[in-house]
PDB file of C-alpha atoms in Angstrom:
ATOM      1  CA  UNK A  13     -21.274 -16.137  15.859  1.00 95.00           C
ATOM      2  CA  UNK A  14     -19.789 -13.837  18.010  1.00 98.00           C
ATOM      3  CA  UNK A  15     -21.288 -11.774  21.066  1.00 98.00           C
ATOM      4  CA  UNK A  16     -21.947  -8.540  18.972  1.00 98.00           C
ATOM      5  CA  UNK A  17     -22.016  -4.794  20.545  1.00 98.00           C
ATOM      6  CA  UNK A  18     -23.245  -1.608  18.986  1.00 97.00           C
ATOM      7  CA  UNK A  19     -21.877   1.798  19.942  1.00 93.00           C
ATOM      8  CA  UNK A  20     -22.866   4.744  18.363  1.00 87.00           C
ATOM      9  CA  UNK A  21     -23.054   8.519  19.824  1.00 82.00           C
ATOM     10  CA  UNK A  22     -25.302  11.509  17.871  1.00 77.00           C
ATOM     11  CA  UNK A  23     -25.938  14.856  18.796  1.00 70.00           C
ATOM     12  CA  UNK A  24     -29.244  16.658  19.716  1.00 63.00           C
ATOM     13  CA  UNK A  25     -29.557  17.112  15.427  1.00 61.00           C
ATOM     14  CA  UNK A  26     -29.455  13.212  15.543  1.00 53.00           C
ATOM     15  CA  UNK A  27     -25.868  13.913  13.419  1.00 56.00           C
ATOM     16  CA  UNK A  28     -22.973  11.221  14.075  1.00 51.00           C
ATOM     17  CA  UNK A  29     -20.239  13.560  12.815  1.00 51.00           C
ATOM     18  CA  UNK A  30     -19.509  17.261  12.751  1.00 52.00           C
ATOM     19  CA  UNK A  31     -16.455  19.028  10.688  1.00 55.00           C
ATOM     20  CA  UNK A  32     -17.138  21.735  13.252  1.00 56.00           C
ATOM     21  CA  UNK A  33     -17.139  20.075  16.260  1.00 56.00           C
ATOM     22  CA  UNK A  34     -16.089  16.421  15.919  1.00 60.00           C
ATOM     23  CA  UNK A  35     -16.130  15.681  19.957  1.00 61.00           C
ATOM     24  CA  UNK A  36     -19.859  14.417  20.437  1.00 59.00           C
ATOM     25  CA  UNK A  37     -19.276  12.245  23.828  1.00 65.00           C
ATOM     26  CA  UNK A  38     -17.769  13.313  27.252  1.00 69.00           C
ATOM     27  CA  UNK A  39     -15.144  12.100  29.573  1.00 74.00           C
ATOM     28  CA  UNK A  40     -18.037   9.564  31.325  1.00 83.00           C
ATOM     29  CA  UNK A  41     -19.021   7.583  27.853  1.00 80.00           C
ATOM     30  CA  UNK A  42     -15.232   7.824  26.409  1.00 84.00           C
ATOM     31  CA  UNK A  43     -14.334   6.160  29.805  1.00 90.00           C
ATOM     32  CA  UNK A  44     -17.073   3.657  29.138  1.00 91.00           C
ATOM     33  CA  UNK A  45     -16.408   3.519  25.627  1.00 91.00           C
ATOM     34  CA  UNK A  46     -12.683   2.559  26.915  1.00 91.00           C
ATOM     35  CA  UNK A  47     -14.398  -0.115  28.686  1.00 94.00           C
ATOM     36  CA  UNK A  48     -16.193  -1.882  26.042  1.00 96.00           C
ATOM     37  CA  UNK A  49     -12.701  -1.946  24.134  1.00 95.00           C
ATOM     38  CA  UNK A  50     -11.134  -3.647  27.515  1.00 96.00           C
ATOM     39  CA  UNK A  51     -14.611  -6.061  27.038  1.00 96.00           C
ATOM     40  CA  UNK A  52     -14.587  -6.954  23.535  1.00 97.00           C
ATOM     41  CA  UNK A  53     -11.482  -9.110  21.514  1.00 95.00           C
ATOM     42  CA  UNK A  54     -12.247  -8.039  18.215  1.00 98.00           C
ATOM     43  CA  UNK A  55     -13.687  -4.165  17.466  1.00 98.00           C
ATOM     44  CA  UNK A  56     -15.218  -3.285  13.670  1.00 98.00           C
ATOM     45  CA  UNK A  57     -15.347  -0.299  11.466  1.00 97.00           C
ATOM     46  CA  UNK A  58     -15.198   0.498   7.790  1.00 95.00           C
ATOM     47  CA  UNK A  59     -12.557   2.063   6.138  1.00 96.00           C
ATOM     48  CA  UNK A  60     -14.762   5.679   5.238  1.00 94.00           C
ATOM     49  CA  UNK A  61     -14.580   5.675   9.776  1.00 92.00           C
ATOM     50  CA  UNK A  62     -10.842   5.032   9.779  1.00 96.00           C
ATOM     51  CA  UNK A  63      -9.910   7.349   6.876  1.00 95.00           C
ATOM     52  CA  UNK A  64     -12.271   9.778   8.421  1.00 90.00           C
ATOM     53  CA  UNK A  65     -11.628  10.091  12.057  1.00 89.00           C
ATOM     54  CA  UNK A  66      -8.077   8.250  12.031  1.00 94.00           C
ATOM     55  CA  UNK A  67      -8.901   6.539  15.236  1.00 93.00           C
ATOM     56  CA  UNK A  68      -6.642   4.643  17.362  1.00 94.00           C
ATOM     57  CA  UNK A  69      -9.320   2.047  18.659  1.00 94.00           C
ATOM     58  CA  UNK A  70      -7.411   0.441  21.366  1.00 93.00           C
ATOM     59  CA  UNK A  71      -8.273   0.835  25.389  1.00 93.00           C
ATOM     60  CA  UNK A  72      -6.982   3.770  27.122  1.00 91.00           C
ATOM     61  CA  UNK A  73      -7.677   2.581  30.434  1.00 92.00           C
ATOM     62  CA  UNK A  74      -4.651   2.549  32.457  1.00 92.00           C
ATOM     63  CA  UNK A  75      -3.427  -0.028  33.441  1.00 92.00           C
ATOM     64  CA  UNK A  76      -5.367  -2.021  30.941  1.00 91.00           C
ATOM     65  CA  UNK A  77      -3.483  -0.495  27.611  1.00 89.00           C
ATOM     66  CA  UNK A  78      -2.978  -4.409  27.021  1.00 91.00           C
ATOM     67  CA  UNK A  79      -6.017  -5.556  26.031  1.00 92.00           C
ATOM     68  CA  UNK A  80      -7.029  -3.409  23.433  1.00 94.00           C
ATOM     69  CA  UNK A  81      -9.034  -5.302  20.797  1.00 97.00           C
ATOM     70  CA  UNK A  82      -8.629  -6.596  17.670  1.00 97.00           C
ATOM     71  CA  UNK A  83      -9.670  -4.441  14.879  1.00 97.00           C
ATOM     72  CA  UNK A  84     -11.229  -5.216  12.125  1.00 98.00           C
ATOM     73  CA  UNK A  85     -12.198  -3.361   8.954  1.00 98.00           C
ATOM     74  CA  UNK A  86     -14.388  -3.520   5.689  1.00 97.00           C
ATOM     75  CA  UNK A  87     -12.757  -2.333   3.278  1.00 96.00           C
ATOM     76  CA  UNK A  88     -14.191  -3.760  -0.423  1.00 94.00           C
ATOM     77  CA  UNK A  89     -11.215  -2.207  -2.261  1.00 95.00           C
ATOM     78  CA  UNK A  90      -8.558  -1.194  -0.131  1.00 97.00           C
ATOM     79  CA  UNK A  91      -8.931   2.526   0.226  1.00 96.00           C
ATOM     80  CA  UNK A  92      -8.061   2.825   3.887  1.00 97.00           C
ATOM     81  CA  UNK A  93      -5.369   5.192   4.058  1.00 97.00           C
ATOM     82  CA  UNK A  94      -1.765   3.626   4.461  1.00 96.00           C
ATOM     83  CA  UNK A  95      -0.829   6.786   6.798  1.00 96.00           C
ATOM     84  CA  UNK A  96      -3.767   6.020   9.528  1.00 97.00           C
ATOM     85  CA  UNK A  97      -2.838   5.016  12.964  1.00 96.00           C
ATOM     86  CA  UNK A  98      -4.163   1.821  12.513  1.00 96.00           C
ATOM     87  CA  UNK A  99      -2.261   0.947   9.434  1.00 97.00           C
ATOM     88  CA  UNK A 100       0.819   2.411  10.777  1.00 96.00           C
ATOM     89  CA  UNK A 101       0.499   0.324  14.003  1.00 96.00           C
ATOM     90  CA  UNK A 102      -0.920  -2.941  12.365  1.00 96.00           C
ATOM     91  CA  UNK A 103       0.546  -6.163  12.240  1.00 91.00           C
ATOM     92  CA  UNK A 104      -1.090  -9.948  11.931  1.00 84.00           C
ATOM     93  CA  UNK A 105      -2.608 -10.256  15.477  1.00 91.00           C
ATOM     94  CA  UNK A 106      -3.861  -6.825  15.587  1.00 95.00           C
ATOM     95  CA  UNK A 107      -5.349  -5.505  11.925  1.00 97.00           C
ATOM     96  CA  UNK A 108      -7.468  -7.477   9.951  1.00 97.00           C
ATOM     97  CA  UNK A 109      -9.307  -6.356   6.978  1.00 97.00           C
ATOM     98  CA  UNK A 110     -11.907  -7.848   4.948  1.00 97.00           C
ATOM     99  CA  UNK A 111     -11.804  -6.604   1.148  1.00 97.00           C
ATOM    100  CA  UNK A 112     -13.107  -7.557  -2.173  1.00 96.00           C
ATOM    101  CA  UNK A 113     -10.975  -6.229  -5.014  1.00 93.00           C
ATOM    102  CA  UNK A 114      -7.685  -4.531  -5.276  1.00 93.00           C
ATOM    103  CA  UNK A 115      -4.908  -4.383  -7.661  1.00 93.00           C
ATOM    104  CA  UNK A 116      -1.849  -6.898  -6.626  1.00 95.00           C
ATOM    105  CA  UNK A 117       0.402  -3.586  -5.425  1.00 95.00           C
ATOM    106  CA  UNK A 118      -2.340  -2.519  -3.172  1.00 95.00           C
ATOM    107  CA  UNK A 119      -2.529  -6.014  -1.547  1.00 96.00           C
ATOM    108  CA  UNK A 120       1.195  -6.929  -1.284  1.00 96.00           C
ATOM    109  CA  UNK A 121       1.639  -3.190  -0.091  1.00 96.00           C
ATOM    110  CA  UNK A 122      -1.320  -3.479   2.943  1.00 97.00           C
ATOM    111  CA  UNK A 123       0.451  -7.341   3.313  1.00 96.00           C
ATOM    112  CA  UNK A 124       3.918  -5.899   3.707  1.00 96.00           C
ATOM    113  CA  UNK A 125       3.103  -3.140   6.286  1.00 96.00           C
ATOM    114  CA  UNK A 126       1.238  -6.136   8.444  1.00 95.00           C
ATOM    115  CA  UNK A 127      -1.827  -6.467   8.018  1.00 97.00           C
ATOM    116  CA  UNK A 128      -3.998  -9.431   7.830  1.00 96.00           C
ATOM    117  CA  UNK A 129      -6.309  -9.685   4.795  1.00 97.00           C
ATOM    118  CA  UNK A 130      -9.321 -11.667   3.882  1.00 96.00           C
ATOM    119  CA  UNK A 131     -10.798 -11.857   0.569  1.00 96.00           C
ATOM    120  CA  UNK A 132     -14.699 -11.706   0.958  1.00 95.00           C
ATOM    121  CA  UNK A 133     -17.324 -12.159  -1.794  1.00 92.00           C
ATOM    122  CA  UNK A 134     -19.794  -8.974  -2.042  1.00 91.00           C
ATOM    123  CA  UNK A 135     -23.405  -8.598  -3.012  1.00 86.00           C
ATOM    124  CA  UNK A 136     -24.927  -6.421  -5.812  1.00 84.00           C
ATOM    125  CA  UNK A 137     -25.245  -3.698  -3.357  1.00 84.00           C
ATOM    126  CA  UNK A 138     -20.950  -4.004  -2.657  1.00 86.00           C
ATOM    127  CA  UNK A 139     -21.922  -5.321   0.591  1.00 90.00           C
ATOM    128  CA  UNK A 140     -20.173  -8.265   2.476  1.00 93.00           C
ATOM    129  CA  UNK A 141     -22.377 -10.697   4.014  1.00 92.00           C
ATOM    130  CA  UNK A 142     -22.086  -9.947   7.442  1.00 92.00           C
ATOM    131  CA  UNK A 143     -22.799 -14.075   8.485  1.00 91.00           C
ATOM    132  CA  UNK A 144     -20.170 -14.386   6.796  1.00 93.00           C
ATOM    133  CA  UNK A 145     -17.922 -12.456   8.189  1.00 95.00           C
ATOM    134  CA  UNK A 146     -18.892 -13.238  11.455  1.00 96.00           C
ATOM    135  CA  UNK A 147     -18.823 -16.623  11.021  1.00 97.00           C
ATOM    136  CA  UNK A 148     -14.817 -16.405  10.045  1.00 97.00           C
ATOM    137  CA  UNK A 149     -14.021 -13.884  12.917  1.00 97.00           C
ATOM    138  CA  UNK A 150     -15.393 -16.568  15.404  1.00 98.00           C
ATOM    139  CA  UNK A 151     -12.993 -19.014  13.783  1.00 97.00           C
ATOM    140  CA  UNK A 152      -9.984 -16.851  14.137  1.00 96.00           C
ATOM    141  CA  UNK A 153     -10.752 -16.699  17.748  1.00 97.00           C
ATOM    142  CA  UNK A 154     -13.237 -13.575  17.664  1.00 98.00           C
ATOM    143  CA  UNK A 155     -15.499 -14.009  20.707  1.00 98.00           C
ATOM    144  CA  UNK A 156     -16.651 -10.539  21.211  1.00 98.00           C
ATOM    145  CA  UNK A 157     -17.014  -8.221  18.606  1.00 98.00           C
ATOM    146  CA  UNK A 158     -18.209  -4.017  19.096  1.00 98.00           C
ATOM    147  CA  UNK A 159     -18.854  -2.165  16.074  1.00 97.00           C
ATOM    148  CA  UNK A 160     -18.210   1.758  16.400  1.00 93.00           C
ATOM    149  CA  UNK A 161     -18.897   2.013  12.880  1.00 82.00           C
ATOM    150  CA  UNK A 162     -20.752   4.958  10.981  1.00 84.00           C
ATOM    151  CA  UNK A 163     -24.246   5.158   9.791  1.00 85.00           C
ATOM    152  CA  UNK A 164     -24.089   2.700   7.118  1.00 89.00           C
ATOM    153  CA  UNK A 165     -22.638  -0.194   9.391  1.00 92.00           C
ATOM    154  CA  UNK A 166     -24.529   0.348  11.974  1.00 92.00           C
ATOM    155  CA  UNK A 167     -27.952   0.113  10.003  1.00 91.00           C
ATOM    156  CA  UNK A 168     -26.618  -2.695   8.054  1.00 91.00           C
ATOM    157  CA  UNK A 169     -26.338  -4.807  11.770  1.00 94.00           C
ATOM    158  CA  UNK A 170     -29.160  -3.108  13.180  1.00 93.00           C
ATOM    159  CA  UNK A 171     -31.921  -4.563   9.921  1.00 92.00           C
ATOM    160  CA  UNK A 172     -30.123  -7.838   9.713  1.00 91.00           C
ATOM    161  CA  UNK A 173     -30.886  -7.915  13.759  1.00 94.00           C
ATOM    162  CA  UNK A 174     -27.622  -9.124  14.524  1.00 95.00           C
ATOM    163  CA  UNK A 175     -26.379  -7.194  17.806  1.00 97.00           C
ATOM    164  CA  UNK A 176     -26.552  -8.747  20.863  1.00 98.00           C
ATOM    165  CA  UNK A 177     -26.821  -5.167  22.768  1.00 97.00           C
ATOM    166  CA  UNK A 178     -26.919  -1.766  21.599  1.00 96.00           C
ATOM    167  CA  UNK A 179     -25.613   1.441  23.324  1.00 94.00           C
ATOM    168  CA  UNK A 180     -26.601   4.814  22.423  1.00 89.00           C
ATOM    169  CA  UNK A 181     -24.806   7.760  23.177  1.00 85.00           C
ATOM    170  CA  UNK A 182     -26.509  11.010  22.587  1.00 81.00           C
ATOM    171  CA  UNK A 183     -25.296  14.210  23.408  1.00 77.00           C
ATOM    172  CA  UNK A 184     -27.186  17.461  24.004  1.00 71.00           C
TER     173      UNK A 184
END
């Protein structure tokens, strides 16, 4: 499996998103969270982050713009929105989602704009098996992998005891 890395950052209410304030870090953690991009090949989230937050997940270190990772999302049925950053900017060596079900359309479509899918098997709780997963990310080359996911990713590593190291961010 790979080497696996958990980021997440909550506020004093223990909340990991805000609609009033969405910045929960600083300058100092996005610098190091910058740094754990430049670390890691591969970077996970699900498709409620991307369609969320619309991040860009790549390293914004300069000089070091190059070796932004790999990212990865679960997405059981192909909901990420086709007008995110990362779906905009994806192509084969660079997006990779995992999904479950989805009509042809919505499979040639996320095919046709670059993107790099893998049809996974889901339990009764419309989870992937995250051995799984991880087990086919190391063979596509996946060495490192940091998950900035949301709640429900997170947890899911955190009881299947599966990262490596964990950073906490928490902001006052």
């Amino acid at each position: 499996l790979p080497f696996i890395t958990g980021k997440i950052a909550i506020s004093k209410n223990k909340l990991i998103y805000s609609k009033i304030n969405k910045k929960i870090t600083n300058s100092q953690s996005d610098k190091f969270s910058h740094l754990l991009r430049y670390r890691n090949d591969c970077l996970m989230i699900s498709y409620k982050t991307l369609n969320k937050d619309n991040p860009k997940l790549n390293c914004r270190l300069k000089g070091f713009e190059k070796f932004s990772p790999r990212r990865v999302i679960l997405d059981n049925e192909l909901k990420a929105k086709t007008n995110s950053y990362i779906i905009k900017s994806a192509n084969k060596n660079n997006t990779l989602i995992f999904y479950n079900k989805a009509d042809r359309s919505k499979v040639l479509d996320f095919k046709r704009r670059g993107v790099k899918l893998i049809k996974s098997k889901i339990d009764n709780n419309n989870r992937f098996d995250i051995k799984v997963m991880l087990k086919k990310l190391y063979a596509l080359g996946c060495r490192n992998l940091l998950i900035e996911g949301g709640d429900l990713l997170t947890n899911s590593f955190i009881k299947n005891k599966i990262f490596n190291i964990f950073y906490l961010f928490k902001s006052p």
